XYZ file of C-alpha atoms in Angstrom:
343
model
C 1.380 6.879 -18.941
C -1.471 9.333 -18.712
C -2.573 9.655 -15.064
C -6.183 10.358 -16.174
C -6.541 6.860 -17.728
C -6.621 3.577 -15.847
C -6.417 0.090 -17.274
C -10.173 -0.506 -16.884
C -11.291 2.569 -18.883
C -8.560 2.139 -21.337
C -9.333 -1.500 -22.198
C -13.102 -1.325 -22.054
C -13.136 1.692 -24.348
C -10.930 0.020 -26.986
C -7.505 0.863 -25.781
C -4.987 2.008 -28.407
C -1.392 3.035 -27.630
C 2.211 2.674 -28.655
C 1.868 -1.122 -29.120
C -1.543 -1.429 -30.800
C -0.121 -1.611 -34.342
C 2.253 -4.335 -33.178
C -0.034 -6.406 -30.918
C -3.562 -5.126 -31.208
C -5.927 -3.073 -28.910
C -6.253 -3.407 -25.200
C -9.702 -4.891 -25.558
C -8.276 -7.655 -27.767
C -6.061 -8.809 -24.891
C -8.634 -8.968 -22.043
C -8.915 -12.610 -21.044
C -11.466 -12.298 -18.226
C -13.167 -9.811 -15.934
C -14.587 -10.301 -12.481
C -17.703 -8.062 -12.249
C -20.081 -7.143 -9.422
C -23.594 -6.796 -10.882
C -26.235 -4.382 -9.570
C -28.103 -7.266 -7.869
C -24.970 -8.127 -5.803
C -23.946 -11.207 -7.743
C -20.209 -11.559 -8.534
C -19.494 -13.210 -11.857
C -16.534 -13.878 -14.085
C -17.015 -12.925 -17.750
C -14.807 -14.539 -20.442
C -15.009 -16.256 -23.796
C -16.422 -19.275 -21.968
C -18.771 -17.716 -19.370
C -21.187 -14.777 -19.927
C -19.695 -14.485 -23.360
C -22.027 -11.783 -24.673
C -21.329 -9.658 -21.502
C -17.660 -10.155 -22.116
C -17.955 -8.996 -25.674
C -19.832 -5.870 -24.446
C -17.170 -5.123 -21.884
C -14.463 -5.333 -24.536
C -14.861 -2.029 -26.344
C -18.279 -0.377 -25.451
C -17.245 1.474 -22.294
C -17.672 -1.111 -19.572
C -19.182 1.141 -16.875
C -22.650 0.444 -18.062
C -22.918 -3.151 -16.984
C -21.380 -3.626 -13.549
C -18.425 -2.818 -11.377
C -15.166 -4.678 -12.361
C -13.033 -5.786 -9.356
C -10.334 -7.618 -11.380
C -9.103 -7.931 -14.936
C -6.945 -10.601 -16.543
C -4.817 -9.592 -19.615
C -2.873 -11.595 -22.101
C 0.754 -10.451 -21.946
C 3.307 -9.995 -24.686
C 7.098 -9.791 -24.676
C 8.385 -6.289 -24.134
C 10.148 -4.838 -27.148
C 13.825 -4.651 -26.307
C 15.021 -2.456 -29.163
C 13.247 0.829 -29.896
C 14.240 3.437 -32.470
C 12.730 6.904 -32.140
C 12.635 10.261 -33.807
C 11.598 13.478 -32.098
C 11.172 16.500 -34.327
C 10.215 20.137 -33.843
C 9.628 22.190 -36.988
C 8.705 25.830 -37.437
C 7.243 26.235 -40.967
C 8.913 29.166 -42.785
C 6.610 29.279 -45.808
C 3.638 27.516 -47.288
C 6.068 25.396 -49.288
C 8.040 24.400 -46.179
C 4.818 23.517 -44.363
C 3.808 21.333 -47.308
C 7.166 19.592 -47.244
C 6.870 18.815 -43.524
C 3.376 17.328 -44.004
C 4.522 15.284 -47.027
C 7.539 14.013 -45.145
C 5.438 12.636 -42.320
C 2.931 11.214 -44.770
C 5.743 9.405 -46.601
C 6.796 7.834 -43.322
C 3.421 6.656 -42.033
C 1.996 5.496 -45.381
C 4.864 3.012 -45.767
C 5.331 2.151 -42.088
C 5.168 -1.536 -41.098
C 3.189 -2.637 -38.091
C 6.319 -2.248 -35.943
C 6.239 1.534 -36.432
C 3.892 4.392 -35.584
C 3.846 7.946 -34.440
C 2.193 11.236 -33.665
C 1.958 14.457 -35.672
C 0.931 17.499 -33.612
C 0.055 20.940 -34.908
C 0.191 23.578 -32.183
C -1.661 26.865 -32.504
C -0.697 28.341 -29.125
C 3.115 28.429 -29.323
C 4.695 31.365 -31.185
C 5.662 30.273 -34.684
C 2.849 27.510 -34.751
C 5.326 24.608 -34.579
C 4.745 21.101 -35.718
C 6.004 18.196 -33.472
C 6.602 14.695 -34.693
C 7.117 11.792 -32.414
C 7.715 8.465 -34.133
C 8.932 4.993 -33.044
C 9.807 1.580 -34.467
C 10.421 -1.706 -32.753
C 13.073 -4.285 -33.782
C 16.102 -4.389 -35.943
C 14.618 -3.245 -39.285
C 13.866 0.367 -38.374
C 16.618 2.608 -39.852
C 15.031 2.729 -43.335
C 11.748 3.923 -41.943
C 12.934 6.399 -39.349
C 15.411 7.936 -41.795
C 12.446 9.229 -43.777
C 11.753 11.629 -40.878
C 15.353 12.733 -40.156
C 15.604 13.947 -43.798
C 12.695 16.415 -43.530
C 14.139 19.880 -43.818
C 13.942 22.561 -41.151
C 13.978 20.551 -37.834
C 15.049 22.876 -34.994
C 17.533 21.100 -32.624
C 17.618 21.584 -28.903
C 13.909 21.966 -28.205
C 13.397 18.294 -27.258
C 15.805 15.679 -25.914
C 17.422 14.047 -28.851
C 15.551 16.277 -31.196
C 16.144 16.023 -34.951
C 17.955 12.723 -34.828
C 17.410 9.106 -34.801
C 17.685 7.714 -31.245
C 18.027 4.093 -30.057
C 17.159 2.582 -26.757
C 17.042 -0.980 -25.463
C 13.906 -0.606 -23.499
C 10.285 0.099 -24.454
C 9.752 1.897 -21.140
C 12.096 4.665 -22.019
C 9.814 5.464 -24.857
C 6.755 5.389 -22.611
C 8.330 7.685 -20.040
C 9.415 10.131 -22.731
C 5.952 10.363 -24.249
C 3.890 10.388 -21.035
C 1.328 13.148 -21.455
C 0.128 15.517 -18.838
C -3.509 15.892 -17.857
C -5.341 18.789 -19.388
C -8.297 20.813 -18.297
C -11.057 23.125 -19.634
C -10.967 21.200 -22.933
C -13.430 20.207 -25.592
C -12.526 17.377 -27.969
C -13.436 16.323 -31.517
C -12.141 13.061 -32.821
C -12.536 10.571 -35.717
C -10.521 8.012 -37.667
C -9.384 7.801 -41.284
C -7.613 5.400 -43.619
C -3.981 5.941 -44.418
C -4.615 7.320 -47.955
C -6.346 10.326 -46.398
C -3.651 11.131 -43.946
C -2.055 13.927 -45.893
C -5.415 15.706 -46.647
C -6.278 15.251 -42.958
C -3.131 17.037 -41.842
C -3.839 19.910 -44.199
C -7.441 20.225 -42.983
C -6.717 20.200 -39.255
C -3.718 22.513 -39.626
C -5.907 25.104 -41.295
C -8.304 24.932 -38.328
C -5.500 25.223 -35.786
C -4.078 28.308 -37.482
C -7.423 30.025 -38.026
C -7.677 33.121 -35.852
C -10.332 33.135 -33.118
C -12.088 35.993 -31.319
C -12.623 33.777 -28.242
C -9.697 33.424 -25.740
C -8.818 29.866 -26.528
C -5.932 27.660 -27.704
C -6.062 24.866 -30.257
C -4.098 21.853 -31.272
C -4.627 18.666 -33.292
C -2.936 15.292 -32.900
C -2.792 12.776 -35.776
C -2.218 9.489 -34.003
C -0.747 6.862 -36.307
C -1.190 4.054 -33.766
C -4.132 2.357 -35.400
C -3.918 -0.267 -38.182
C -1.298 -3.000 -38.278
C -2.099 -6.029 -36.145
C -5.368 -4.604 -34.824
C -6.857 -4.873 -38.364
C -6.162 -8.620 -38.326
C -8.003 -9.414 -35.090
C -11.747 -9.975 -34.564
C -12.507 -9.031 -38.200
C -16.202 -10.018 -37.789
C -16.803 -8.151 -34.534
C -17.944 -11.221 -32.610
C -15.267 -11.059 -29.857
C -15.246 -7.354 -29.128
C -17.816 -4.591 -29.389
C -15.450 -1.994 -30.995
C -16.811 0.032 -33.873
C -15.636 -1.279 -37.291
C -14.479 2.244 -38.053
C -11.915 1.938 -35.314
C -10.973 -1.611 -36.130
C -10.324 -0.873 -39.811
C -8.680 2.623 -39.449
C -5.094 3.563 -39.760
C -5.109 6.964 -38.068
C -7.054 8.777 -35.341
C -7.237 12.481 -35.352
C -8.063 14.352 -32.129
C -8.584 18.130 -32.149
C -8.761 19.972 -28.829
C -9.862 23.442 -27.908
C -8.910 24.818 -24.526
C -10.549 28.007 -23.223
C -8.591 30.443 -21.076
C -9.593 30.991 -17.460
C -10.696 34.463 -18.421
C -13.211 33.261 -20.913
C -16.806 33.980 -19.986
C -19.490 31.271 -19.865
C -20.911 32.625 -23.178
C -17.506 32.435 -24.805
C -16.960 28.803 -23.639
C -20.345 27.777 -24.934
C -19.504 29.512 -28.254
C -16.220 27.655 -28.507
C -17.989 24.344 -28.018
C -20.656 25.268 -30.583
C -18.061 26.324 -33.088
C -16.150 23.088 -32.630
C -19.277 21.041 -32.992
C -20.145 22.798 -36.258
C -16.692 22.358 -37.609
C -16.668 18.704 -36.566
C -20.000 18.038 -38.333
C -19.226 19.926 -41.518
C -15.593 19.010 -41.970
C -14.255 16.182 -39.804
C -17.211 13.887 -39.749
C -17.677 13.585 -43.560
C -13.880 13.591 -44.081
C -13.376 10.471 -41.999
C -15.536 7.603 -40.815
C -17.645 9.688 -38.398
C -16.421 7.493 -35.584
C -15.697 9.043 -32.172
C -13.423 7.379 -29.703
C -15.377 6.554 -26.423
C -12.249 7.306 -24.368
C -11.942 10.802 -25.886
C -15.691 11.590 -26.105
C -17.433 14.434 -27.841
C -20.083 15.811 -25.512
C -22.487 17.106 -28.144
C -23.740 15.385 -31.312
C -25.851 17.915 -33.361
C -27.397 15.125 -35.418
C -28.123 13.113 -32.183
C -26.264 10.154 -33.751
C -23.997 9.307 -30.829
C -24.917 5.651 -30.827
C -23.685 5.132 -34.404
C -20.766 7.461 -33.874
C -19.454 5.548 -30.850
C -20.285 1.936 -31.824
C -20.542 1.985 -35.603
C -24.199 0.986 -36.281
C -27.609 0.651 -34.578
C -27.194 -2.999 -34.985
C -24.186 -3.090 -32.717
C -25.713 -0.627 -30.307
C -28.984 -2.574 -29.988
C -27.000 -5.742 -29.375
C -25.181 -4.038 -26.568
C -28.401 -2.642 -25.225
C -29.891 -6.134 -24.939
C -26.907 -7.133 -22.839
C -27.309 -4.064 -20.709
C -30.915 -4.865 -20.031
C -30.112 -8.431 -19.131
C -27.453 -7.586 -16.558
C -28.698 -4.159 -15.360
C -32.476 -4.210 -16.007
C -33.233 -1.177 -13.941
C -30.433 0.972 -15.429
C -28.848 1.456 -11.962
C -25.467 2.227 -13.516
C -25.543 4.979 -16.125
C -23.567 7.927 -17.526
C -23.984 10.403 -20.320
C -24.138 8.617 -23.555
C -23.420 5.155 -22.094
C -25.135 2.154 -23.412
C -28.796 2.490 -22.318
C -28.383 6.170 -21.320
C -31.755 7.176 -22.789
C -33.863 4.110 -21.922
């Protein structure tokens, strides 16, 4: 997995991944947390004890309430049969680019909860390639993955098993193959959308990635088709977790990243962030739900609406704030844009 993410931050921020369409979010499977409060008390939060604190810890970014010393998760059987497709495409024309986008959209719009994937548009590799990584668990996968292997123009040899359907008998082979590397000097914009907007979303983010910049920076966007499925069926009223309804009810998360070069001046770096904020507000925010993933935070919010963007509504935020004030009344634990950051 990603060495920059631990189980605590992953689960308390929501926690999506390769299994979330199949089993739900990480926060859904937290059973209990042992927490040290700022007054020195050690308590166990669960559905039966400190229930409101437990709800807050499951999805709102748990660092605002105390220090967790242990976590108990509900476990699931490990998928034993995994079918994957890795594809690298170099668009040769606008028509070819449209065919690639449409092919992925056809896959994800009809995918069952056992299947998911990622669509990456790279603006810093010559030829501006598109990468697809898709997976499906169980015996009924061929008909879904075959939609991707039929997309024209896949370039073999760039990735292990590229341009073909691959089968493995262990989920951990998939995890190891997709393990990301930690990045640096980055600024992130993210939101979520429903499946019917996936194709338009790909078109919109691709146009941004390919737009020339005067600032020494690189850009890429990832459309993560790992939301939806089972996670939509759990906690439909938001009483067990504090996750934004926009995350709970979405099918796709889009994350766009700008990375400045080491040679960039301070003024150029600030300009890149300002430009991304403007693009996010004018294009990505109204395009989707406006939601921003706490685990992939946006630093600036021009409309100063970070409370609604992270947690869905002021009603949910104020409920979390009441819990914060009960368990950390002097705001001893705080961070930028955490619950209670500005009180």
